CSV table of C-alpha atoms in Angstrom, one decimal:
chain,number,residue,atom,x,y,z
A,1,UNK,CA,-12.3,134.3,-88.1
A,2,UNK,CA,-11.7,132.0,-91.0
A,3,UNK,CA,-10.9,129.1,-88.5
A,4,UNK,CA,-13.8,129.6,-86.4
A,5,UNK,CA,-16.4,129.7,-89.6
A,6,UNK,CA,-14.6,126.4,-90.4
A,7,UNK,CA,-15.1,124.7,-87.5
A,8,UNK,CA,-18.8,125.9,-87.8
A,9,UNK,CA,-19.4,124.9,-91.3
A,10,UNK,CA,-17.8,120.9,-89.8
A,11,UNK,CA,-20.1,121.0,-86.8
A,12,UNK,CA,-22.8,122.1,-89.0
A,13,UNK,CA,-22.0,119.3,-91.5
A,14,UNK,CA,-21.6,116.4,-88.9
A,15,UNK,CA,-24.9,117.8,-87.2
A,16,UNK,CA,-26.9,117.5,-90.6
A,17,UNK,CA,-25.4,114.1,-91.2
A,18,UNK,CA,-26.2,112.8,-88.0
A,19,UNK,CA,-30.1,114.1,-88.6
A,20,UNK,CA,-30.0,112.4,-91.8
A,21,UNK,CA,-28.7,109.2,-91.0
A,22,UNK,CA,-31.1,109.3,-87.7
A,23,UNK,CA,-34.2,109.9,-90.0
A,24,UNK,CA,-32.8,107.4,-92.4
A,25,UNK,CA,-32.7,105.0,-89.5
A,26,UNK,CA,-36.6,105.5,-87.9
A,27,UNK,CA,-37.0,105.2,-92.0
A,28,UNK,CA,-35.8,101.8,-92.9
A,29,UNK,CA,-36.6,100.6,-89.4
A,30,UNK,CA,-40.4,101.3,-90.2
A,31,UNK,CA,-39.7,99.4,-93.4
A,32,UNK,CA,-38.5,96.6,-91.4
A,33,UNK,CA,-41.9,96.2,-89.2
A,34,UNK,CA,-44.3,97.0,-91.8
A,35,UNK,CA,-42.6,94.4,-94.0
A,36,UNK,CA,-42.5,91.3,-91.3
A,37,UNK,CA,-46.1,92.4,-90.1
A,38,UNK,CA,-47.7,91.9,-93.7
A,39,UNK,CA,-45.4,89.1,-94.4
A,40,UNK,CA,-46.4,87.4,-90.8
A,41,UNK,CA,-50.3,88.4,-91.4
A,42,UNK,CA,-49.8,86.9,-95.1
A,43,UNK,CA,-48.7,83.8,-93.2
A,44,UNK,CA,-51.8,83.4,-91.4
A,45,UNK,CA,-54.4,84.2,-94.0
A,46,UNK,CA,-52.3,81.7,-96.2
A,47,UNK,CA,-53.0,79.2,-92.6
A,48,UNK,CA,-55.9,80.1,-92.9
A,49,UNK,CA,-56.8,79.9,-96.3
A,50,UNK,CA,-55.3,75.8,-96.3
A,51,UNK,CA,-57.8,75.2,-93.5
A,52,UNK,CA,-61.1,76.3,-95.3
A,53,UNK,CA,-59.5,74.7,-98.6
A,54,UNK,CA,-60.1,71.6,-96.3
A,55,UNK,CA,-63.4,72.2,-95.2
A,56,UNK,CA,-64.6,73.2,-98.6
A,57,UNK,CA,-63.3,70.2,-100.6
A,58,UNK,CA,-65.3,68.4,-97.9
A,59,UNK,CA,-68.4,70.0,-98.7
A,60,UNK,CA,-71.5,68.1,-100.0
A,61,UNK,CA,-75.1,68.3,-101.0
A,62,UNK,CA,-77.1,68.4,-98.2
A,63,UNK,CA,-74.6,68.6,-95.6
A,64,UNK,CA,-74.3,71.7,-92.8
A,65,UNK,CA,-70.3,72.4,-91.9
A,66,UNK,CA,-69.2,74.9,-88.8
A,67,UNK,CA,-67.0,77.6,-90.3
A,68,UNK,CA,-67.3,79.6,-87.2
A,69,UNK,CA,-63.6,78.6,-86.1
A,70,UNK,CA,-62.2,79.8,-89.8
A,71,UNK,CA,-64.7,82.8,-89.8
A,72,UNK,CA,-63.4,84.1,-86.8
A,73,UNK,CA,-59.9,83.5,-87.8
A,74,UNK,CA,-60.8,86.0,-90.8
A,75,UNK,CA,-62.1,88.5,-89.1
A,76,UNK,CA,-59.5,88.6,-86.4
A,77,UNK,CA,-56.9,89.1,-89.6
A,78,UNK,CA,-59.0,91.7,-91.1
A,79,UNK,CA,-59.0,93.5,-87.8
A,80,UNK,CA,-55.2,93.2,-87.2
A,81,UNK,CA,-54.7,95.0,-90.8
A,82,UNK,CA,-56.3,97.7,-89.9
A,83,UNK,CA,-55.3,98.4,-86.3
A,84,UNK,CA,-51.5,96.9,-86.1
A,85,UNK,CA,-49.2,99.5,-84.8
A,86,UNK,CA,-46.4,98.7,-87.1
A,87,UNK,CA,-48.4,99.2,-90.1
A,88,UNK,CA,-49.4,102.7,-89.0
A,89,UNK,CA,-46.7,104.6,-91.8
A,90,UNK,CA,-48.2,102.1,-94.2
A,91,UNK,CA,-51.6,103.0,-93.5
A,92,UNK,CA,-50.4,107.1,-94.3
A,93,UNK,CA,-49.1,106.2,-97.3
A,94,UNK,CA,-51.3,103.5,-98.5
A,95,UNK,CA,-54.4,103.2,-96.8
A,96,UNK,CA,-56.3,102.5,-99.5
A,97,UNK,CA,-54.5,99.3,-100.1
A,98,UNK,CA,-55.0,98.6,-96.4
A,99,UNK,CA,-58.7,98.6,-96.3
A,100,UNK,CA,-58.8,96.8,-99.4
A,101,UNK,CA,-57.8,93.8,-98.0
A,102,UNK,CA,-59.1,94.1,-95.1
A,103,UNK,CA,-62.7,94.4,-96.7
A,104,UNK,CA,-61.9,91.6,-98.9
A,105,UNK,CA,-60.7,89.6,-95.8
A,106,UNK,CA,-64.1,90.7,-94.1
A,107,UNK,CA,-66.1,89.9,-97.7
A,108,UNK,CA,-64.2,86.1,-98.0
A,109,UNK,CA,-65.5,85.3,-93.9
A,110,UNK,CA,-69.1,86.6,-95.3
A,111,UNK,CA,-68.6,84.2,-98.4
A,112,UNK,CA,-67.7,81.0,-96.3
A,113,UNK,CA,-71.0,81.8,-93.8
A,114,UNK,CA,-72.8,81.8,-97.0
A,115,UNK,CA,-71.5,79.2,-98.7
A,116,UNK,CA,-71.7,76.7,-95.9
A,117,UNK,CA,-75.2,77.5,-95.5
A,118,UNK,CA,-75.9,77.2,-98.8
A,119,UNK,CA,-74.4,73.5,-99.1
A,120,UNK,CA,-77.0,72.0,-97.1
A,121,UNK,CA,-79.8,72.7,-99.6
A,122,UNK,CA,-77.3,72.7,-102.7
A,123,UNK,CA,-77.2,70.4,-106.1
A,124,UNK,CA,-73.6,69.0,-106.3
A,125,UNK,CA,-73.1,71.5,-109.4
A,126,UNK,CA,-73.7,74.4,-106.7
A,127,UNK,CA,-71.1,73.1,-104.3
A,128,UNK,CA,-68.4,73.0,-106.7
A,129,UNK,CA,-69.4,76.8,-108.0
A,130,UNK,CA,-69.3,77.6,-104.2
A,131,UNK,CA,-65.7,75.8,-103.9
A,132,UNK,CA,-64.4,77.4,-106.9
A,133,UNK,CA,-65.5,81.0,-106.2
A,134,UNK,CA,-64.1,81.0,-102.3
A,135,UNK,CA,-60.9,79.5,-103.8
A,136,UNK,CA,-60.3,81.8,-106.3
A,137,UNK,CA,-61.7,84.5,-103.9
A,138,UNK,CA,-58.6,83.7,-101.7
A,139,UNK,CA,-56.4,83.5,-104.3
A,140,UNK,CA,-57.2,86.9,-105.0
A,141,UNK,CA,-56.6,88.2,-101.8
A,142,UNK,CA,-53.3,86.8,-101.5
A,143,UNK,CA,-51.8,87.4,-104.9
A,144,UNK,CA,-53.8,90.9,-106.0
A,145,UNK,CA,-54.4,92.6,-102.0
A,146,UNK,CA,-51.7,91.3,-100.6
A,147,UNK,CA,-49.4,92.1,-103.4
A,148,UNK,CA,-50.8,95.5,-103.4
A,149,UNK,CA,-49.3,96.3,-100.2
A,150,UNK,CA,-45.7,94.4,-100.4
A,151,UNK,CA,-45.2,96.5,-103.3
A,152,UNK,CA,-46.3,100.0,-101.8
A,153,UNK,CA,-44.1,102.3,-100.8
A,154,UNK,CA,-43.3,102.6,-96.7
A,155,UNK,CA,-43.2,106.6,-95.6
């Protein structure tokens, strides 16, 4: 009798380390995606971000610039955060943070629309206040909404 409610309590032990370890596993591995899919979509809104840094320095009184190419880019990165399959667990536990930035995203494409239409009828004072607010828009987003989410815990 004593043998056999050894061999249960082992079997019972290895069983609930195997669970553990598995769970631990689908864990970290979650960790894993979530982290290279907010690095990776950093990347892009960082791409992103250098591109209408160039347009925007180029920006004069008087002048009419397309931003549709770096609008859309934008919105297609706002999207992505909030649909991305590997970001799912992220969104449980932090979906606040998620739609954050994604509405900041969304809010920084509306600010280039309006701040290339505002250039054309601008005094040069006005285009550097439109520069300097979109570029310290952006760097918001990446160090503050971004930030916000490498730092939040994964479930």
């Amino acid at each position: 009798m004593q043998i056999t409610l050894s061999l249960g309590l082992v079997f019972y032990l290895n069983s609930l380390a195997n669970t553990n370890y598995q769970t631990f596993q689908r864990a970290s591995t979650g960790f894993v995606e979530s982290s290279k899919t907010i690095e990776t979509l950093r990347k892009a809104f960082a791409q992103t971000s250098n591109q209408i840094e160039q347009i925007t320095n180029n920006f004069a009184p008087g002048q009419r610039i397309d931003v549709r190419d770096q609008v859309l880019a934008l919105q297609q990165l706002a999207a992505a955060i909030r649909t991305d399959i590997a970001l799912a667990n992220l969104r449980e536990s932090a979906g606040g943070k998620i739609n954050q930035l994604a509405s900041s995203i969304d809010a920084q494409a509306q600010a280039l629309i309006q701040a290339a239409a505002k250039t054309a009828a601008a005094s040069p004072q006005e285009v550097r206040t439109l520069q300097d607010h979109l570029r310290s828009e952006r760097s918001r987003i990446m160090v503050e909404d971004f930030g916000a989410l490498i730092d939040s815990p994964r479930a």
